[in-house]
């Protein structure tokens, strides 16, 4: 019997839950919330796989597999003109995911590795 999946920790749900190409599109690509979170952390906040794994409370090898899946799905949607929908996955929100940095307004999850906004490195009041 397989071991149960451990929920992946995310800091917030995306503000935008999908994208679609101009004109007609036939197919839809489903991107899970944990795949979105890995791309957000690694591609927009420049986290390493190790930092991302610590933030999401999973193994580094799990982050690598999630990132590979997310990258392939995103490329498929862009190159083949498919709609991209973000939903699902076995995730849990951090308890303090709505806390924002006073200086720059960026969200910073105080339950995760950083209690600061990645943009300005200012501590968020807990």
Coordinates of N, CA, C and O in Angstrom, one line a residue:
X1 N 0.8 -1.2 0.0 CA 0.0 0.0 0.0 C 0.9 1.2 0.0 O 1.9 1.3 0.7
X2 N 0.6 2.2 -0.8 CA 1.3 3.4 -0.9 C 1.1 4.3 0.3 O 0.1 4.3 0.9
X3 N 2.2 5.0 0.6 CA 2.1 6.0 1.7 C 1.2 7.1 1.4 O 1.2 7.6 0.2
X4 N 0.4 7.7 2.3 CA -0.4 8.8 2.0 C 0.4 10.0 1.6 O 1.5 10.2 2.2
X5 N -0.1 10.8 0.7 CA 0.6 12.1 0.3 C 0.5 13.1 1.4 O -0.5 13.3 2.0
X6 N 1.7 13.7 1.6 CA 1.8 14.8 2.6 C 1.3 16.1 1.9 O 1.7 16.4 0.8
X7 N 0.4 16.9 2.6 CA 0.0 18.1 1.9 C 1.2 19.1 1.8 O 2.0 19.2 2.6
X8 N 1.2 19.8 0.7 CA 2.2 20.8 0.4 C 1.7 22.1 0.9 O 0.6 22.5 0.7
X9 N 2.6 22.9 1.6 CA 2.2 24.1 2.2 C 2.4 25.2 1.1 O 3.4 25.4 0.5
X10 N 1.3 26.0 1.0 CA 1.4 27.2 0.1 C 1.0 28.4 0.9 O 0.4 28.3 1.9
X11 N 1.5 29.6 0.5 CA 1.3 30.8 1.2 C 0.0 31.5 0.9 O -0.5 32.3 1.7
X12 N -0.5 31.3 -0.3 CA -1.7 32.0 -0.7 C -2.3 31.4 -2.0 O -1.5 30.8 -2.8
X13 N -3.6 31.5 -2.2 CA -4.1 31.1 -3.5 C -3.8 32.1 -4.5 O -3.7 33.3 -4.2
X14 N -3.7 31.8 -5.8 CA -3.4 32.8 -6.8 C -4.6 33.7 -6.9 O -5.7 33.4 -6.8
X15 N -4.2 35.0 -7.3 CA -5.3 36.0 -7.5 C -6.0 35.6 -8.8 O -7.2 35.9 -9.0
X16 N -5.3 35.1 -9.8 CA -5.8 34.7 -11.1 C -5.7 33.2 -11.2 O -4.7 32.6 -11.1
X17 N -6.9 32.6 -11.5 CA -6.9 31.1 -11.5 C -6.8 30.5 -12.8 O -7.1 29.3 -13.0
X18 N -6.4 31.2 -13.8 CA -6.3 30.6 -15.2 C -5.9 31.6 -16.2 O -6.0 32.8 -16.0
X19 N -5.6 31.1 -17.4 CA -5.2 31.9 -18.6 C -5.8 31.2 -19.8 O -5.9 30.0 -19.8
X20 N -6.1 32.0 -20.8 CA -6.5 31.3 -22.0 C -6.0 32.1 -23.2 O -5.8 33.3 -23.1
X21 N -5.8 31.4 -24.3 CA -5.2 32.1 -25.5 C -6.3 32.9 -26.2 O -7.5 32.7 -26.0
X22 N -5.8 33.8 -27.0 CA -6.8 34.6 -27.8 C -7.4 33.6 -28.8 O -6.8 32.7 -29.3
X23 N -8.6 33.9 -29.2 CA -9.3 33.1 -30.2 C -9.8 31.8 -29.7 O -10.1 31.7 -28.5
X24 N -9.9 30.8 -30.6 CA -10.5 29.5 -30.2 C -9.4 28.7 -29.5 O -8.3 28.7 -29.9
X25 N -9.9 27.9 -28.5 CA -9.0 26.9 -27.9 C -9.9 25.7 -27.6 O -11.0 25.8 -27.3
X26 N -9.3 24.6 -27.7 CA -10.0 23.4 -27.6 C -9.7 22.6 -26.3 O -10.6 22.1 -25.6
X27 N -8.4 22.6 -25.9 CA -8.0 21.9 -24.8 C -7.7 22.7 -23.6 O -7.4 23.9 -23.7
X28 N -7.7 22.1 -22.4 CA -7.4 22.7 -21.2 C -6.2 22.0 -20.5 O -6.2 20.8 -20.5
X29 N -5.3 22.7 -19.9 CA -4.2 22.1 -19.1 C -4.5 22.5 -17.7 O -4.7 23.7 -17.3
X30 N -4.5 21.5 -16.8 CA -4.7 21.7 -15.3 C -3.4 21.8 -14.6 O -2.6 20.9 -14.6
X31 N -3.2 23.0 -14.0 CA -2.0 23.2 -13.2 C -2.4 23.2 -11.7 O -3.3 23.9 -11.3
X32 N -1.8 22.3 -10.9 CA -2.3 22.2 -9.5 C -1.7 23.4 -8.7 O -0.7 24.1 -9.1
X33 N -2.3 23.7 -7.5 CA -1.8 24.8 -6.7 C -0.4 24.6 -6.2 O 0.3 25.6 -6.1
X34 N 0.0 23.4 -5.9 CA 1.4 23.2 -5.5 C 2.4 23.4 -6.7 O 3.5 23.9 -6.5
X35 N 2.0 23.1 -7.9 CA 2.8 23.4 -9.1 C 2.9 24.9 -9.3 O 4.0 25.5 -9.5
X36 N 1.8 25.6 -9.1 CA 1.8 27.1 -9.1 C 2.8 27.7 -8.1 O 3.5 28.6 -8.4
X37 N 2.7 27.2 -6.9 CA 3.5 27.7 -5.8 C 5.0 27.4 -6.0 O 5.8 28.3 -5.8
X38 N 5.4 26.3 -6.5 CA 6.8 26.0 -6.9 C 7.2 27.0 -7.9 O 8.3 27.6 -7.8
X39 N 6.4 27.2 -9.0 CA 6.8 28.2 -10.0 C 6.9 29.6 -9.4 O 7.9 30.4 -9.8
X40 N 6.0 30.0 -8.6 CA 6.1 31.3 -7.9 C 7.3 31.5 -7.1 O 8.0 32.5 -7.3
X41 N 7.6 30.5 -6.3 CA 8.8 30.6 -5.5 C 10.1 30.6 -6.3 O 11.0 31.4 -6.0
X42 N 10.2 29.7 -7.2 CA 11.5 29.5 -7.9 C 11.7 30.5 -9.0 O 12.8 31.0 -9.2
X43 N 10.6 30.8 -9.8 CA 10.8 31.6 -11.0 C 10.6 33.1 -10.7 O 11.2 33.9 -11.3
X44 N 9.7 33.5 -9.7 CA 9.5 34.9 -9.5 C 10.3 35.4 -8.3 O 10.7 36.6 -8.2
X45 N 10.5 34.5 -7.3 CA 11.2 34.9 -6.1 C 12.7 34.4 -6.0 O 13.4 34.6 -5.0
X46 N 13.1 33.7 -7.0 CA 14.4 33.1 -7.2 C 14.9 32.2 -6.0 O 16.0 32.3 -5.6
X47 N 14.0 31.4 -5.5 CA 14.3 30.5 -4.4 C 15.1 29.3 -5.1 O 14.8 29.0 -6.2
X48 N 16.0 28.7 -4.4 CA 16.6 27.5 -4.8 C 15.6 26.3 -4.5 O 14.6 26.5 -3.8
X49 N 15.9 25.2 -5.1 CA 15.1 24.0 -4.8 C 15.1 23.7 -3.3 O 14.0 23.4 -2.7
X50 N 16.2 23.9 -2.6 CA 16.3 23.6 -1.2 C 15.4 24.6 -0.4 O 14.7 24.2 0.5
X51 N 15.5 25.9 -0.7 CA 14.7 26.9 0.0 C 13.2 26.7 -0.3 O 12.4 26.8 0.6
X52 N 12.9 26.3 -1.5 CA 11.5 26.0 -1.9 C 11.0 24.8 -1.1 O 9.8 24.9 -0.6
X53 N 11.8 23.8 -1.0 CA 11.4 22.6 -0.3 C 11.1 22.9 1.2 O 10.1 22.4 1.8
X54 N 12.0 23.7 1.8 CA 11.8 24.1 3.2 C 10.5 24.9 3.4 O 9.8 24.7 4.3
X55 N 10.3 25.8 2.5 CA 9.1 26.7 2.5 C 7.8 25.9 2.4 O 6.8 26.1 3.1
X56 N 7.8 24.9 1.5 CA 6.6 24.1 1.3 C 6.5 22.8 2.2 O 5.5 22.1 2.1
X57 N 7.6 22.6 3.0 CA 7.6 21.5 3.9 C 7.5 20.1 3.2 O 6.8 19.2 3.6
X58 N 8.3 20.0 2.1 CA 8.5 18.7 1.4 C 9.9 18.5 1.1 O 10.8 19.3 1.3
X59 N 10.3 17.3 0.5 CA 11.6 17.0 0.2 C 12.1 17.8 -1.1 O 11.2 18.1 -1.9
X60 N 13.4 18.0 -1.2 CA 13.9 18.7 -2.4 C 13.6 17.9 -3.7 O 13.3 18.5 -4.7
X61 N 13.6 16.6 -3.6 CA 13.3 15.8 -4.8 C 11.9 16.0 -5.2 O 11.5 15.9 -6.4
X62 N 11.0 16.2 -4.2 CA 9.6 16.4 -4.5 C 9.4 17.7 -5.2 O 8.7 17.9 -6.2
X63 N 10.1 18.8 -4.8 CA 10.1 20.1 -5.5 C 10.6 19.9 -6.9 O 10.0 20.5 -7.8
X64 N 11.6 19.2 -7.1 CA 12.2 19.0 -8.5 C 11.1 18.3 -9.4 O 10.9 18.8 -10.5
X65 N 10.4 17.3 -8.9 CA 9.4 16.7 -9.7 C 8.2 17.6 -9.9 O 7.6 17.6 -11.0
X66 N 7.8 18.3 -8.9 CA 6.6 19.3 -9.1 C 7.0 20.3 -10.1 O 6.2 20.7 -11.0
X67 N 8.2 20.9 -10.0 CA 8.7 21.9 -10.9 C 8.7 21.4 -12.4 O 8.3 22.1 -13.3
X68 N 9.2 20.2 -12.6 CA 9.3 19.6 -13.9 C 7.9 19.5 -14.5 O 7.6 19.8 -15.7
X69 N 7.0 19.0 -13.7 CA 5.6 18.8 -14.2 C 5.0 20.2 -14.5 O 4.3 20.3 -15.5
X70 N 5.2 21.2 -13.6 CA 4.6 22.5 -13.9 C 5.2 23.1 -15.2 O 4.5 23.8 -15.9
X71 N 6.5 23.0 -15.3 CA 7.1 23.5 -16.5 C 6.6 22.9 -17.8 O 6.3 23.6 -18.8
X72 N 6.5 21.6 -17.8 CA 5.9 20.9 -19.0 C 4.5 21.3 -19.3 O 4.1 21.5 -20.5
X73 N 3.7 21.4 -18.3 CA 2.3 21.8 -18.5 C 2.2 23.2 -19.0 O 1.4 23.5 -19.9
X74 N 3.0 24.1 -18.4 CA 2.9 25.5 -18.9 C 3.4 25.7 -20.3 O 2.8 26.4 -21.1
X75 N 4.5 25.0 -20.6 CA 5.0 25.0 -22.0 C 3.9 24.4 -23.0 O 3.7 25.0 -24.1
X76 N 3.3 23.4 -22.6 CA 2.2 22.8 -23.4 C 1.1 23.8 -23.7 O 0.6 23.9 -24.8
X77 N 0.7 24.5 -22.7 CA -0.4 25.4 -22.8 C 0.0 26.6 -23.7 O -0.7 27.0 -24.6
X78 N 1.2 27.1 -23.6 CA 1.7 28.2 -24.4 C 1.9 27.8 -25.8 O 1.4 28.5 -26.8
X79 N 2.7 26.8 -26.0 CA 3.1 26.4 -27.4 C 1.9 25.8 -28.2 O 1.8 26.1 -29.4
X80 N 1.0 25.1 -27.5 CA -0.1 24.5 -28.3 C -1.4 25.2 -28.2 O -2.5 24.7 -28.6
X81 N -1.4 26.5 -27.6 CA -2.6 27.3 -27.5 C -3.7 26.7 -26.7 O -4.9 26.7 -27.1
X82 N -3.4 26.2 -25.5 CA -4.4 25.6 -24.7 C -4.7 26.5 -23.5 O -3.8 27.3 -23.1
X83 N -5.8 26.4 -23.0 CA -6.2 27.2 -21.8 C -5.5 26.5 -20.6 O -5.4 25.3 -20.5
X84 N -5.1 27.4 -19.6 CA -4.4 26.9 -18.4 C -5.3 27.3 -17.2 O -5.7 28.4 -17.0
X85 N -5.7 26.2 -16.4 CA -6.5 26.4 -15.3 C -5.7 26.0 -14.0 O -5.2 24.9 -14.0
X86 N -5.7 26.8 -13.0 CA -5.0 26.5 -11.8 C -6.0 26.1 -10.7 O -6.9 26.9 -10.3
X87 N -5.9 24.9 -10.2 CA -6.8 24.4 -9.2 C -6.3 23.1 -8.7 O -5.5 22.4 -9.3
X88 N -6.8 22.7 -7.5 CA -6.6 21.3 -7.0 C -5.3 21.1 -6.4 O -4.5 22.0 -6.2
X89 N -5.0 19.8 -6.1 CA -3.8 19.4 -5.5 C -4.0 19.3 -4.0 O -4.9 19.8 -3.4
X90 N -3.1 18.5 -3.4 CA -3.1 18.3 -1.9 C -2.3 19.3 -1.2 O -1.1 19.2 -1.0
X91 N -2.9 20.5 -0.9 CA -2.2 21.6 -0.3 C -2.9 22.1 1.0 O -4.0 21.7 1.3
X92 N -2.1 22.8 1.8 CA -2.6 23.4 3.0 C -2.1 24.9 3.0 O -0.9 25.1 2.6
X93 N -2.9 25.8 3.4 CA -2.5 27.2 3.6 C -1.7 27.4 4.9 O -2.1 26.8 5.9
X94 N -0.7 28.2 4.8 CA 0.0 28.6 6.1 C -1.0 29.4 6.9 O -1.9 30.1 6.4
X95 N -0.9 29.3 8.2 CA -1.8 29.9 9.1 C -1.8 31.5 9.0 O -2.8 32.1 9.2
X96 N -0.7 32.0 8.7 CA -0.5 33.5 8.7 C -0.3 34.0 7.2 O 0.5 34.9 7.0
X97 N -1.0 33.4 6.3 CA -0.7 33.7 4.9 C -1.1 35.1 4.4 O -0.7 35.5 3.4
X98 N -1.9 35.8 5.2 CA -2.4 37.1 4.8 C -1.5 38.2 5.3 O -1.8 39.4 5.1
X99 N -0.5 37.9 6.1 CA 0.4 39.0 6.7 C 1.2 39.6 5.6 O 1.8 38.9 4.7
X100 N 1.3 40.9 5.6 CA 2.0 41.6 4.6 C 3.1 42.5 5.2 O 3.0 42.9 6.3
X101 N 4.1 42.7 4.4 CA 5.2 43.5 4.8 C 4.8 45.0 4.8 O 4.2 45.4 3.8
X102 N 5.0 45.7 5.9 CA 4.6 47.1 5.9 C 5.3 48.0 5.0 O 4.8 49.0 4.5
X103 N 6.6 47.7 4.6 CA 7.4 48.5 3.8 C 7.0 48.4 2.3 O 6.8 49.4 1.6
X104 N 6.8 47.2 1.8 CA 6.6 47.1 0.3 C 5.2 46.5 0.0 O 4.8 46.5 -1.2
X105 N 4.5 46.0 1.0 CA 3.2 45.5 0.7 C 3.1 44.0 0.2 O 2.1 43.5 0.0
X106 N 4.3 43.4 0.0 CA 4.3 42.0 -0.5 C 3.9 41.1 0.6 O 4.3 41.3 1.8
X107 N 3.3 40.0 0.2 CA 2.9 39.0 1.2 C 4.1 38.3 1.7 O 5.0 38.0 0.9
X108 N 4.2 38.0 3.0 CA 5.3 37.2 3.5 C 4.7 36.3 4.5 O 4.1 36.7 5.5
X109 N 4.9 35.0 4.3 CA 4.3 34.0 5.2 C 5.2 33.8 6.5 O 6.3 33.4 6.3
X110 N 4.6 34.2 7.6 CA 5.4 34.1 8.8 C 5.6 32.7 9.4 O 6.4 32.5 10.3
X111 N 4.8 31.8 8.9 CA 4.9 30.4 9.4 C 6.0 29.6 8.7 O 6.4 28.6 9.1
X112 N 6.4 30.2 7.5 CA 7.3 29.5 6.7 C 8.8 29.9 7.0 O 9.0 30.5 8.1
X113 N 9.7 29.6 6.2 CA 11.1 29.9 6.4 C 11.4 31.4 6.6 O 12.2 31.7 7.5
X114 N 10.7 32.2 5.9 CA 11.0 33.6 6.0 C 9.9 34.4 6.7 O 8.7 34.2 6.4
X115 N 10.2 35.2 7.6 CA 9.2 36.1 8.2 C 9.3 37.5 7.6 O 8.9 38.5 8.2
X116 N 9.9 37.6 6.4 CA 10.2 38.8 5.7 C 9.6 38.8 4.3 O 9.4 37.7 3.8
X117 N 9.4 39.9 3.8 CA 9.0 40.0 2.4 C 10.3 39.7 1.6 O 11.4 40.3 1.9
X118 N 10.3 38.9 0.6 CA 11.5 38.6 -0.2 C 12.0 39.8 -1.0 O 13.1 39.9 -1.3
X119 N 11.1 40.8 -1.2 CA 11.5 42.0 -1.9 C 12.4 42.9 -1.1 O 13.4 43.5 -1.6
X120 N 12.1 43.1 0.2 CA 12.8 44.1 0.9 C 13.5 43.6 2.2 O 14.2 44.3 2.9
X121 N 13.2 42.3 2.5 CA 13.9 41.6 3.6 C 13.5 42.3 5.0 O 14.3 42.3 5.9
X122 N 12.4 42.9 5.1 CA 11.9 43.6 6.3 C 11.1 42.5 7.1 O 10.2 41.9 6.6
X123 N 11.4 42.4 8.4 CA 10.6 41.5 9.2 C 9.1 41.9 9.3 O 8.8 43.0 9.4
X124 N 8.3 40.9 9.2 CA 6.9 41.1 9.3 C 6.5 40.9 10.8 O 6.9 39.9 11.4
X125 N 5.7 41.7 11.3 CA 5.2 41.6 12.7 C 4.4 40.4 12.8 O 3.5 40.1 12.1
X126 N 4.7 39.5 13.8 CA 4.0 38.3 14.0 C 2.7 38.5 14.8 O 2.6 39.2 15.7

